[in-house]
Amino acid sequence: MGKGLEQVPHFEGMDLPVRDPRSSVEYALSRALFPVEWDYLQSFIHPTQSVPSPEHQGSEGNGVLERVTSVERLKILADMNSLCPLVVSRLPVLSVSHVAEMLSIATGLSEDLTSLKTKVSHTLMTETSLLKALGGKPEKADLFPSRFFKDARERNHLEKKVSEYDPSRDHHFFQEEEIGS
Amino acid sequence: MTTGWTGKRLVVDLSAQKARVEEIPMEDLHAYLGGRGLNAKFFFDAFAPSASSSASAPPIAFGVGPLAGTLAPCSGWTSIATISPNPDSPKYVQAGLPGHWGPQLKFAGFDQLVVQGKSASPIYLAIENGKVRFEDARHVWGADTSETTIRLHEEKEGREAEVLCIGPAGENGVLFANVTHRFSWTADHVGLGYVLGSKNLKAIVLRGTAPVTLQNPERFLELCRSLVEQISRNPHAAGLKEKGTFSRLGVNGGGLGIRNYSETSERNFEERWATDYLKKYHAGREGCFACPIHCGRISEAIWRAPGVWDPAWEFSIGKKPSGSIAPVSCRVSTLPPWAPSSPGSWTAMKEGFCLTKTWDRRDATGEMSRPPSDGSSRSFEETRVKKRFARVASMGRE
């Protein structure tokens, strides 16, 4: 990206068009379990959510799977209500009870944690059934291109700096020119 | 009587240039609420029984929930779903669009918009208070998303209208083209721009004044005020407000993968990036409808050397210039015809996270062109950027 900032995501000199699940375990799990959207916000999980709950301490993965599932379901809840997924599921700033209370007052329905959980599951099941009916991703054995599972560090040709792939990407990036200057 | 919802779905057939309004069953609204749920239900009903996605022009659905268009904090998102054109991605896809477009769909009178068929020539849809117009879009076909938005606003629809459009990428069949709203907000990664382009649909313009009915408006207003207060005191929201998405750099690996994503970047690298950005390029904030946080960033910068300078966290990976695709494809074929003829890169004003983009421009041999040393093309760039910056500022950004 310029002088001193030469290591950037790329594949043989090209920008990656989508997020790569190897950047975090949470991201990879999210990508595998909730396949409808490729969601960069997955890596936005708040640190408090990264602490495994007591019942998952010591279990395989330290509750990462449960945490990812929980966060992704919150995101679906946000998507169903036109709410910002950052605010509802990633940080989170608005709780499920806040959402339930707003929905109850707005629509007259008696929403609570259980009813919203059911509706999120309903949506998730519908999406999964649709994907299966269309022959989409859940039926594939290998969800990611094979290159995702190989250790990039073993590939010498991926060890180059960006400037070696593309000599034009050099220190000129940081020219100090701004509007009005 | 429905409150929160309008209970209506607008179905537009581009092939016949006709539109009809359908009632959404109450049980669907109660079971799926809206947005992503409603879209999933629509596609399930339309495609699952036949188990076929082979339609030449699959529909694309835009859905909002019962809180859209209300004062509920951060309720500006729209869920967009379609059948993906990308053979490597799931066939049913959905993405979220932040901004002001979804609430405007509610004000126009609908919980869901479904666009089917394919137009014979480039058009854009204008939906105003339940009425649909099919307008000729040949004059903006080829323009990027910023240019399209401005021209539709200035020439015909007015600045109050909310525009969702595609750029040259969608028009030219790039599989992962985005749709863009208000210069910056995109629903991305899943080829929604490709789908609109394949329908010859350049843009969807919304404008409405219909009220959103609520079961108990007084209590709702009181609750929203209380939640806004809570959000303003929340330290995480404060971090997001102050630094935008930079506030989360490095958390859980962040988004900055390096070495072909085998590692995440170093903390000081990310802090330096964020610090440099805030110090040199940050020009203001913007937010979605009813959002008290305003995590969007308006940036000022101009005239970089060839390449892409892109100081937003997310876009460090999947960059989204005005052509609505990753820049690597812009270099190949989709620079708009009005791009500066001078060599080097050009800067397009856009972005909530980052208003400025610098695109590469390569000649036929693939060699990167250099900006002229005498700065002759800079005035052109500055004029364009200043004009667009003034335009964005006039749209009520902070």
Coordinates of C-alpha atoms in Angstrom, one line a residue:
Chain A
M1 CA 0.0 0.0 0.0
G2 CA 3.0 2.3 -0.1
K3 CA 6.1 3.0 1.7
G4 CA 6.4 0.8 4.7
L5 CA 3.0 -0.7 4.2
E6 CA 3.7 -3.4 1.6
Q7 CA 1.9 -6.4 2.9
V8 CA -1.7 -6.3 1.8
P9 CA -4.3 -9.0 1.0
H10 CA -3.8 -10.1 -2.6
F11 CA -3.6 -13.2 -4.7
E12 CA -0.7 -13.1 -7.1
G13 CA -0.8 -9.4 -7.1
M14 CA -4.6 -9.1 -7.4
D15 CA -7.0 -7.8 -4.8
L16 CA -9.2 -10.5 -3.3
P17 CA -12.8 -10.0 -4.5
V18 CA -14.2 -11.5 -1.3
R19 CA -13.2 -12.2 2.2
D20 CA -11.0 -15.1 2.9
P21 CA -12.2 -17.3 5.8
R22 CA -8.7 -17.9 7.0
S23 CA -8.5 -14.5 8.6
S24 CA -10.3 -15.8 11.7
V25 CA -11.8 -19.0 12.9
E26 CA -15.0 -17.2 13.6
Y27 CA -15.2 -16.0 10.0
A28 CA -14.5 -19.5 8.6
L29 CA -17.2 -21.0 10.8
S30 CA -19.7 -18.3 9.9
R31 CA -18.9 -18.8 6.3
A32 CA -19.5 -22.6 6.5
L33 CA -22.6 -22.5 8.7
F34 CA -24.4 -19.5 7.4
P35 CA -23.9 -19.6 3.7
V36 CA -26.3 -17.0 2.4
E37 CA -24.1 -14.0 2.8
W38 CA -20.4 -13.5 2.8
D39 CA -20.2 -11.3 5.8
Y40 CA -17.0 -9.4 6.6
L41 CA -18.6 -8.2 9.8
Q42 CA -18.0 -11.6 11.4
S43 CA -14.6 -10.5 12.4
F44 CA -16.3 -7.6 14.2
I45 CA -17.3 -9.6 17.2
H46 CA -16.9 -7.7 20.4
P47 CA -14.1 -9.0 22.7
T48 CA -16.7 -9.9 25.4
Q49 CA -18.3 -12.3 23.0
S50 CA -14.9 -13.9 22.4
V51 CA -14.8 -15.1 26.0
P52 CA -16.2 -18.6 26.0
S53 CA -19.2 -19.0 28.3
P54 CA -18.6 -21.1 31.5
E55 CA -20.4 -24.1 30.1
H56 CA -18.1 -24.2 27.1
Q57 CA -14.8 -23.7 29.0
G58 CA -12.6 -26.5 28.1
S59 CA -14.8 -27.9 25.4
E60 CA -13.4 -28.4 21.9
G61 CA -13.0 -24.9 20.4
N62 CA -13.8 -23.2 23.7
G63 CA -17.3 -22.5 22.5
V64 CA -16.3 -20.7 19.3
L65 CA -19.0 -22.6 17.4
E66 CA -21.7 -21.6 19.9
R67 CA -20.5 -18.0 19.9
V68 CA -20.5 -17.8 16.1
T69 CA -23.9 -19.4 15.9
S70 CA -25.2 -16.9 18.4
V71 CA -23.8 -13.9 16.7
E72 CA -24.9 -15.0 13.3
R73 CA -28.5 -15.5 14.5
L74 CA -28.4 -12.0 16.0
K75 CA -27.4 -10.8 12.6
I76 CA -30.3 -12.5 11.0
L77 CA -32.6 -10.9 13.5
A78 CA -31.1 -7.5 12.6
D79 CA -31.6 -8.2 8.9
M80 CA -35.3 -9.2 9.4
N81 CA -35.9 -5.9 11.1
S82 CA -33.9 -3.5 9.0
L83 CA -31.6 -2.9 11.9
C84 CA -27.8 -2.4 11.7
P85 CA -26.0 -5.7 12.2
L86 CA -23.1 -3.9 13.8
V87 CA -25.4 -2.5 16.5
V88 CA -27.4 -5.6 17.1
S89 CA -25.0 -8.5 16.7
R90 CA -21.4 -7.4 16.5
L91 CA -20.8 -4.9 19.3
P92 CA -23.7 -5.3 20.4
V93 CA -25.3 -2.1 21.5
L94 CA -29.0 -3.0 21.2
S95 CA -30.0 -6.2 22.9
V96 CA -32.6 -8.8 21.8
S97 CA -34.9 -7.5 24.5
H98 CA -34.6 -4.0 23.1
V99 CA -35.6 -5.3 19.7
A100 CA -38.5 -7.3 21.1
E101 CA -39.8 -4.3 23.0
M102 CA -39.6 -2.1 19.9
L103 CA -41.4 -4.7 17.8
S104 CA -44.1 -5.2 20.4
I105 CA -44.9 -1.6 20.7
A106 CA -44.7 -1.0 16.9
T107 CA -46.7 -4.0 15.7
G108 CA -48.8 -4.9 18.7
L109 CA -47.4 -8.5 18.7
S110 CA -46.2 -9.9 21.9
E111 CA -42.6 -10.4 21.1
D112 CA -40.0 -11.8 23.5
L113 CA -36.7 -13.6 23.4
T114 CA -38.3 -17.0 22.6
S115 CA -40.6 -15.8 19.9
L116 CA -37.8 -13.9 18.1
K117 CA -35.5 -16.9 18.4
T118 CA -38.2 -19.0 16.8
K119 CA -38.6 -16.5 13.9
V120 CA -34.9 -16.4 13.3
S121 CA -34.8 -20.2 13.2
H122 CA -37.8 -20.1 10.8
T123 CA -36.0 -17.8 8.4
L124 CA -32.7 -19.8 8.7
M125 CA -34.6 -23.0 7.9
T126 CA -36.3 -21.4 4.9
E127 CA -33.0 -20.2 3.5
T128 CA -31.4 -23.5 4.0
S129 CA -34.3 -25.4 2.4
L130 CA -34.2 -23.0 -0.5
L131 CA -30.5 -23.5 -1.0
K132 CA -30.9 -27.3 -0.9
A133 CA -33.8 -27.1 -3.3
L134 CA -31.8 -25.1 -5.7
G135 CA -28.8 -27.4 -5.4
G136 CA -26.7 -24.7 -3.7
K137 CA -23.9 -24.8 -1.4
P138 CA -25.0 -27.0 1.5
E139 CA -24.9 -30.1 -0.7
K140 CA -21.3 -29.5 -1.8
A141 CA -18.8 -31.5 0.1
D142 CA -16.0 -29.0 -0.2
L143 CA -17.3 -25.5 0.6
F144 CA -14.2 -23.5 -0.2
P145 CA -11.8 -23.5 -3.1
S146 CA -9.0 -25.9 -2.3
R147 CA -6.5 -23.1 -2.1
F148 CA -8.1 -21.8 1.0
F149 CA -6.9 -24.9 2.9
K150 CA -3.3 -24.9 1.9
D151 CA -0.7 -23.1 3.8
A152 CA 0.2 -20.1 1.8
R153 CA 3.5 -19.8 3.6
E154 CA 4.7 -22.9 1.8
R155 CA 4.2 -21.2 -1.5
N156 CA 7.3 -19.3 -2.3
H157 CA 5.7 -17.3 -5.0
L158 CA 3.3 -15.8 -2.4
E159 CA 6.2 -14.5 -0.3
K160 CA 6.8 -11.5 -2.6
K161 CA 6.2 -8.0 -1.6
V162 CA 3.5 -6.2 -3.5
S163 CA 6.1 -4.1 -5.2
E164 CA 7.7 -7.2 -6.7
Y165 CA 4.4 -8.3 -8.2
D166 CA 3.6 -4.8 -9.3
P167 CA 6.5 -2.4 -9.5
S168 CA 4.2 0.5 -10.0
R169 CA 2.9 0.1 -6.5
D170 CA 5.7 1.9 -4.7
H171 CA 6.2 4.8 -2.3
H172 CA 4.3 7.3 -4.5
F173 CA 1.2 6.3 -2.7
F174 CA 1.9 8.5 0.2
Q175 CA 2.3 11.8 -1.6
E176 CA 1.1 14.5 0.6
E177 CA -1.4 16.2 -1.7
E178 CA -4.9 17.0 -0.6
I179 CA -7.8 19.1 -1.7
G180 CA -7.1 22.8 -1.5
S181 CA -3.4 22.4 -0.7
Chain B
M1 CA -55.0 -3.7 10.6
T2 CA -51.2 -3.9 10.3
T3 CA -49.1 -1.5 12.2
G4 CA -45.4 -1.3 11.6
W5 CA -45.9 -3.0 8.2
T6 CA -47.6 -1.6 5.1
G7 CA -48.6 -5.2 4.3
K8 CA -47.9 -4.6 0.6
R9 CA -45.5 -6.0 -2.0
L10 CA -44.8 -4.2 -5.2
V11 CA -44.1 -6.6 -8.1
V12 CA -42.6 -5.0 -11.2
D13 CA -42.3 -6.9 -14.5
L14 CA -39.7 -5.2 -16.6
S15 CA -40.4 -7.2 -19.7
A16 CA -44.0 -6.0 -19.9
Q17 CA -43.3 -2.8 -18.1
K18 CA -46.1 -3.3 -15.7
A19 CA -46.4 -3.3 -12.0
R20 CA -48.9 -4.8 -9.5
V21 CA -49.4 -4.5 -5.8
E22 CA -49.9 -7.7 -3.8
E23 CA -51.1 -8.1 -0.2
I24 CA -48.5 -9.9 1.9
P25 CA -50.3 -12.5 4.0
M26 CA -50.4 -11.5 7.7
E27 CA -49.2 -14.9 8.7
D28 CA -46.0 -14.3 6.6
L29 CA -45.4 -11.0 8.3
H30 CA -45.8 -12.4 11.7
A31 CA -43.6 -15.5 11.0
Y32 CA -40.8 -13.7 9.1
L33 CA -41.2 -10.2 10.3
G34 CA -39.7 -8.6 7.2
G35 CA -36.5 -7.9 5.3
R36 CA -34.4 -11.0 5.1
G37 CA -37.2 -13.2 6.3
L38 CA -39.7 -11.9 3.9
N39 CA -37.3 -12.2 1.0
A40 CA -36.5 -15.8 1.9
K41 CA -40.2 -16.7 2.0
F42 CA -40.8 -15.1 -1.4
F43 CA -38.0 -17.0 -3.1
F44 CA -38.9 -20.2 -1.3
D45 CA -42.4 -20.0 -2.6
A46 CA -41.2 -19.1 -6.1
F47 CA -38.4 -21.5 -6.6
A48 CA -38.4 -24.3 -4.1
P49 CA -41.4 -26.2 -5.5
S50 CA -39.9 -26.4 -9.0
A51 CA -36.4 -26.8 -7.6
S52 CA -35.1 -24.7 -10.5
S53 CA -33.0 -21.6 -10.7
S54 CA -32.6 -21.7 -14.4
A55 CA -34.7 -18.6 -15.1
S56 CA -32.9 -16.4 -17.5
A57 CA -33.7 -13.3 -15.5
P58 CA -34.2 -14.3 -11.9
P59 CA -36.1 -11.9 -9.7
I60 CA -34.5 -9.6 -7.2
A61 CA -36.3 -8.7 -4.0
F62 CA -35.8 -5.8 -1.7
G63 CA -37.3 -6.1 1.8
V64 CA -37.6 -4.0 4.9
G65 CA -38.8 -4.9 8.4
P66 CA -41.5 -3.4 10.6
L67 CA -39.0 -1.0 12.2
A68 CA -37.9 0.6 8.9
G69 CA -38.9 4.1 8.5
T70 CA -39.5 4.6 12.2
L71 CA -37.3 6.3 14.8
A72 CA -36.0 3.0 16.0
P73 CA -32.2 3.6 16.3
C74 CA -30.1 2.3 13.4
S75 CA -33.1 1.1 11.4
G76 CA -31.9 2.1 7.9
W77 CA -31.0 -1.3 6.5
T78 CA -32.5 -3.1 3.5
S79 CA -32.2 -6.7 2.7
I80 CA -31.7 -7.6 -0.9
A81 CA -32.0 -11.1 -2.2
T82 CA -31.7 -12.8 -5.6
I83 CA -30.4 -15.9 -7.3
S84 CA -26.6 -15.4 -7.6
P85 CA -25.0 -15.5 -11.1
N86 CA -21.8 -16.6 -9.6
P87 CA -21.3 -20.4 -10.0
D88 CA -18.9 -20.5 -7.0
S89 CA -21.3 -18.9 -4.5
P90 CA -24.6 -20.0 -3.1
K91 CA -27.4 -19.8 -5.6
Y92 CA -29.7 -18.0 -3.3
V93 CA -27.9 -15.0 -1.9
Q94 CA -28.8 -12.0 0.2
A95 CA -26.9 -8.9 1.3
G96 CA -27.7 -5.9 3.5
L97 CA -27.8 -2.4 2.2
P98 CA -27.3 0.4 4.8
G99 CA -28.4 4.0 4.3
H100 CA -31.7 5.6 3.6
W101 CA -33.2 3.6 0.7
G102 CA -35.1 1.0 2.8
P103 CA -37.0 3.5 4.9
Q104 CA -37.9 5.3 1.7
L105 CA -39.4 2.1 0.3
K106 CA -41.6 2.0 3.4
F107 CA -42.6 5.7 2.8
A108 CA -43.4 4.8 -0.8
G109 CA -45.9 2.3 0.6
F110 CA -44.3 -1.1 0.5
D111 CA -42.6 -3.7 2.7
Q112 CA -41.1 -5.5 -0.3
L113 CA -40.2 -4.7 -3.9
V114 CA -39.8 -7.6 -6.4
V115 CA -38.3 -6.8 -9.8
Q116 CA -38.8 -9.5 -12.5
G117 CA -38.1 -9.9 -16.2
K118 CA -35.8 -7.9 -18.4
S119 CA -36.2 -4.6 -20.1
A120 CA -35.5 -4.4 -23.8
S121 CA -33.4 -1.2 -23.3
P122 CA -31.8 0.5 -20.3
I123 CA -34.3 2.0 -18.0
Y124 CA -34.6 3.1 -14.4
L125 CA -37.6 2.6 -12.1
A126 CA -39.1 5.6 -10.3
I127 CA -41.5 4.7 -7.5
E128 CA -43.3 7.5 -5.8
N129 CA -46.1 7.0 -3.3
G130 CA -47.1 3.7 -4.8
K131 CA -46.9 4.8 -8.4
V132 CA -44.3 3.3 -10.8
R133 CA -42.7 5.0 -13.8
F134 CA -40.4 3.2 -16.3
E135 CA -38.0 5.9 -17.4
D136 CA -35.4 5.8 -20.1
A137 CA -31.9 5.4 -18.7
R138 CA -29.8 5.5 -21.8
H139 CA -28.5 8.9 -20.9
V140 CA -26.9 7.5 -17.7
W141 CA -26.0 4.1 -19.1
G142 CA -22.2 3.9 -18.8
A143 CA -22.0 6.5 -16.0
D144 CA -20.6 5.4 -12.6
T145 CA -22.7 5.3 -9.5
S146 CA -21.8 8.7 -8.3
E147 CA -22.5 10.3 -11.6
T148 CA -25.7 8.4 -12.0
T149 CA -27.0 9.5 -8.6
I150 CA -26.2 13.1 -9.2
R151 CA -27.6 13.2 -12.7
L152 CA -30.9 11.5 -11.7
H153 CA -31.2 13.9 -8.8
E154 CA -30.4 17.0 -10.7
E155 CA -32.1 16.3 -14.1
K156 CA -35.4 14.8 -13.1
E157 CA -36.1 13.2 -9.8
G158 CA -35.0 15.8 -7.3
R159 CA -32.7 15.6 -4.4
E160 CA -35.3 14.2 -2.0
A161 CA -35.4 11.0 -4.0
E162 CA -33.3 8.0 -2.8
V163 CA -31.3 6.4 -5.6
L164 CA -30.0 2.8 -5.8
C165 CA -28.0 2.2 -8.9
I166 CA -25.3 0.2 -10.6
G167 CA -22.2 1.3 -12.3
P168 CA -20.3 0.2 -15.4
A169 CA -19.5 -3.1 -13.7
G170 CA -23.1 -4.2 -13.4
E171 CA -23.8 -3.1 -16.9
N172 CA -20.9 -5.1 -18.3
G173 CA -21.6 -8.3 -16.6
V174 CA -19.1 -8.4 -13.8
L175 CA -20.3 -11.3 -11.6
F176 CA -19.5 -9.6 -8.3
A177 CA -20.8 -6.1 -9.2
N178 CA -22.5 -4.2 -6.4
V179 CA -25.5 -1.9 -6.1
T180 CA -24.7 1.5 -4.6
H181 CA -26.8 4.0 -2.8
R182 CA -25.9 7.6 -2.0
F183 CA -22.4 7.3 -3.4
S184 CA -21.1 5.0 -0.7
W185 CA -23.5 2.4 0.7
T186 CA -23.4 -0.9 -1.1
A187 CA -24.9 -4.3 -0.9
D188 CA -22.0 -6.3 -2.0
H189 CA -20.1 -9.6 -2.7
V190 CA -23.0 -11.5 -4.1
G191 CA -23.5 -10.0 -7.6
L192 CA -26.6 -7.9 -7.1
G193 CA -25.2 -5.3 -9.5
Y194 CA -24.8 -8.0 -12.1
V195 CA -28.5 -9.0 -11.7
L196 CA -29.7 -5.4 -12.1
G197 CA -27.4 -5.0 -15.1
S198 CA -28.7 -8.2 -16.7
K199 CA -32.2 -6.7 -16.5
N200 CA -31.1 -3.5 -18.1
L201 CA -32.1 -1.8 -14.9
K202 CA -29.8 1.1 -14.2
A203 CA -31.4 2.4 -11.0
I204 CA -34.4 2.4 -8.7
V205 CA -35.4 5.8 -7.5
L206 CA -37.7 6.0 -4.5
R207 CA -39.7 8.8 -3.0
G208 CA -42.6 8.6 -0.6
T209 CA -44.5 10.5 2.0
A210 CA -46.7 7.7 3.4
P211 CA -46.7 7.6 7.2
V212 CA -45.6 4.5 9.1
T213 CA -48.4 3.5 11.5
L214 CA -47.5 2.2 14.9
Q215 CA -49.5 0.4 17.5
N216 CA -48.5 2.8 20.3
P217 CA -46.7 5.8 18.9
E218 CA -46.2 7.6 22.2
R219 CA -44.6 4.6 23.9
F220 CA -42.5 3.9 20.9
L221 CA -41.1 7.4 20.8
E222 CA -40.4 7.3 24.5
L223 CA -38.6 3.9 24.0
C224 CA -36.6 5.2 21.1
R225 CA -35.4 8.3 23.0
S226 CA -34.4 6.0 25.8
L227 CA -32.4 3.8 23.5
V228 CA -30.7 6.7 21.8
E229 CA -29.6 7.8 25.3
Q230 CA -28.3 4.4 26.1
I231 CA -26.4 4.3 22.8
S232 CA -24.9 7.7 23.3
R233 CA -23.5 6.4 26.7
N234 CA -22.2 3.1 25.3
P235 CA -18.4 3.1 25.0
H236 CA -18.4 0.8 22.0
A237 CA -20.8 3.0 20.2
A238 CA -18.7 6.0 21.1
G239 CA -15.6 4.3 19.7
L240 CA -17.5 3.5 16.5
K241 CA -18.7 7.1 16.3
E242 CA -15.3 8.6 16.9
K243 CA -13.2 6.3 14.7
G244 CA -15.7 4.5 12.4
T245 CA -14.8 1.0 11.6
F246 CA -11.2 1.7 12.4
S247 CA -12.2 1.4 16.0
R248 CA -12.3 -2.4 15.5
L249 CA -9.0 -2.8 13.7
G250 CA -7.1 -5.8 15.0
V251 CA -9.9 -7.2 17.1
N252 CA -10.3 -10.9 16.5
G253 CA -7.9 -10.7 13.6
G254 CA -9.7 -7.7 12.3
G255 CA -10.2 -7.6 8.6
L256 CA -6.6 -7.0 7.6
G257 CA -5.3 -10.4 6.4
I258 CA -1.8 -10.4 5.1
R259 CA 0.4 -12.9 3.4
N260 CA -2.5 -14.2 1.3
Y261 CA -4.5 -14.3 4.5
S262 CA -2.3 -16.8 6.2
E263 CA -1.8 -14.2 9.0
T264 CA -3.4 -11.1 10.3
S265 CA -1.6 -7.8 10.2
E266 CA 0.3 -6.4 13.1
R267 CA -1.3 -4.2 15.6
N268 CA 1.0 -1.2 15.0
F269 CA 0.4 -1.5 11.3
E270 CA -3.3 -1.1 11.8
E271 CA -3.0 1.7 14.4
R272 CA -0.7 3.6 12.1
W273 CA -3.1 3.2 9.3
A274 CA -6.0 4.4 11.4
T275 CA -4.0 7.3 12.9
D276 CA -2.8 8.4 9.5
Y277 CA -6.2 8.3 8.1
L278 CA -7.9 10.3 10.9
K279 CA -5.1 12.9 10.8
K280 CA -4.8 13.4 7.1
Y281 CA -8.0 12.4 5.3
H282 CA -10.9 12.4 7.6
A283 CA -13.4 15.1 6.6
G284 CA -16.7 14.3 8.3
R285 CA -19.1 11.6 9.3
E286 CA -22.4 10.3 7.9
G287 CA -24.9 7.8 9.1
C288 CA -27.8 5.7 8.1
F289 CA -31.5 6.6 8.6
A290 CA -32.3 7.1 12.3
C291 CA -28.8 6.2 13.4
P292 CA -27.3 8.2 16.3
I293 CA -23.8 6.7 15.8
H294 CA -22.8 7.8 12.3
C295 CA -19.9 5.4 11.7
G296 CA -19.6 6.3 8.1
R297 CA -16.6 8.4 7.1
I298 CA -16.2 11.1 4.5
S299 CA -12.6 11.5 3.4
E300 CA -10.8 14.1 1.5
A301 CA -7.8 13.2 -0.5
I302 CA -6.7 13.7 -4.1
W303 CA -4.3 12.6 -6.6
R304 CA -2.4 9.6 -5.5
A305 CA 0.1 7.8 -7.6
P306 CA -1.2 4.9 -9.6
G307 CA -2.9 2.3 -7.5
V308 CA -5.6 2.4 -5.0
W309 CA -5.5 4.3 -1.8
D310 CA -8.3 3.2 0.3
P311 CA -8.2 4.0 4.0
A312 CA -11.3 2.2 5.2
W313 CA -10.9 -1.0 7.1
E314 CA -13.4 -3.1 5.2
F315 CA -12.3 -1.8 1.8
S316 CA -8.8 -2.8 2.4
I317 CA -9.9 -6.2 1.2
G318 CA -12.8 -5.8 -1.1
K319 CA -12.5 -2.4 -2.6
K320 CA -15.6 -0.8 -4.1
P321 CA -14.9 2.1 -6.4
S322 CA -17.7 3.9 -8.2
G323 CA -17.8 1.2 -10.8
S324 CA -19.1 -0.9 -8.0
I325 CA -16.6 -3.7 -8.4
A326 CA -13.2 -4.5 -7.1
P327 CA -10.6 -2.3 -8.8
V328 CA -8.8 -5.1 -10.5
S329 CA -11.7 -5.4 -12.9
C330 CA -12.0 -1.6 -13.4
R331 CA -8.6 -1.7 -14.9
V332 CA -9.6 -4.2 -17.4
S333 CA -12.7 -2.8 -19.1
T334 CA -15.0 -0.7 -17.1
L335 CA -13.6 2.8 -16.8
P336 CA -16.4 5.1 -17.8
P337 CA -16.1 7.1 -21.0
W338 CA -15.9 10.4 -19.1
A339 CA -12.9 9.4 -17.0
P340 CA -10.1 11.8 -17.5
S341 CA -8.1 11.1 -20.6
S342 CA -4.9 12.1 -19.0
P343 CA -2.7 9.2 -17.8
G344 CA -2.6 8.3 -14.3
S345 CA -5.4 7.7 -11.9
W346 CA -8.5 9.7 -11.2
T347 CA -10.4 10.3 -8.1
A348 CA -14.0 9.7 -7.7
M349 CA -16.0 11.3 -4.9
K350 CA -18.0 8.7 -3.1
E351 CA -18.2 6.6 0.0
G352 CA -19.5 6.8 3.5
F353 CA -16.4 5.1 4.7
C354 CA -14.3 6.7 2.2
L355 CA -15.4 9.4 -0.2
T356 CA -12.3 9.2 -2.3
K357 CA -11.1 6.6 -4.6
T358 CA -8.2 6.5 -6.9
W359 CA -8.4 4.1 -9.8
D360 CA -5.7 2.6 -11.8
R361 CA -5.6 3.3 -15.4
R362 CA -3.5 1.0 -17.6
D363 CA -2.8 1.3 -21.2
A364 CA -3.4 -1.5 -23.8
T365 CA -0.1 -3.2 -22.9
G366 CA -1.0 -3.4 -19.2
E367 CA 1.6 -0.9 -18.2
M368 CA 0.6 1.5 -15.5
S369 CA 0.4 5.0 -16.6
R370 CA 1.9 7.8 -14.6
P371 CA 0.3 11.1 -13.8
P372 CA 1.7 14.0 -15.7
S373 CA 4.5 15.7 -13.7
D374 CA 3.2 19.2 -14.6
G375 CA 0.0 18.6 -12.7
S376 CA -2.1 19.5 -15.8
S377 CA -4.8 16.9 -15.0
R378 CA -5.0 17.9 -11.4
S379 CA -7.3 20.8 -11.8
F380 CA -9.8 18.6 -13.6
E381 CA -9.7 16.2 -10.7
E382 CA -9.9 18.9 -8.1
T383 CA -12.9 20.5 -9.8
R384 CA -14.7 17.2 -9.9
V385 CA -13.9 16.2 -6.3
K386 CA -14.8 19.6 -4.9
K387 CA -18.1 19.6 -6.8
R388 CA -19.0 16.2 -5.5
F389 CA -17.9 17.0 -2.0
A390 CA -20.1 20.1 -2.0
R391 CA -22.9 17.9 -3.4
V392 CA -22.5 15.4 -0.6
A393 CA -22.3 18.0 2.0
S394 CA -25.5 19.5 0.8
M395 CA -27.2 16.2 1.5
G396 CA -27.2 16.8 5.2
R397 CA -24.1 15.0 6.3
E398 CA -22.4 16.0 9.5

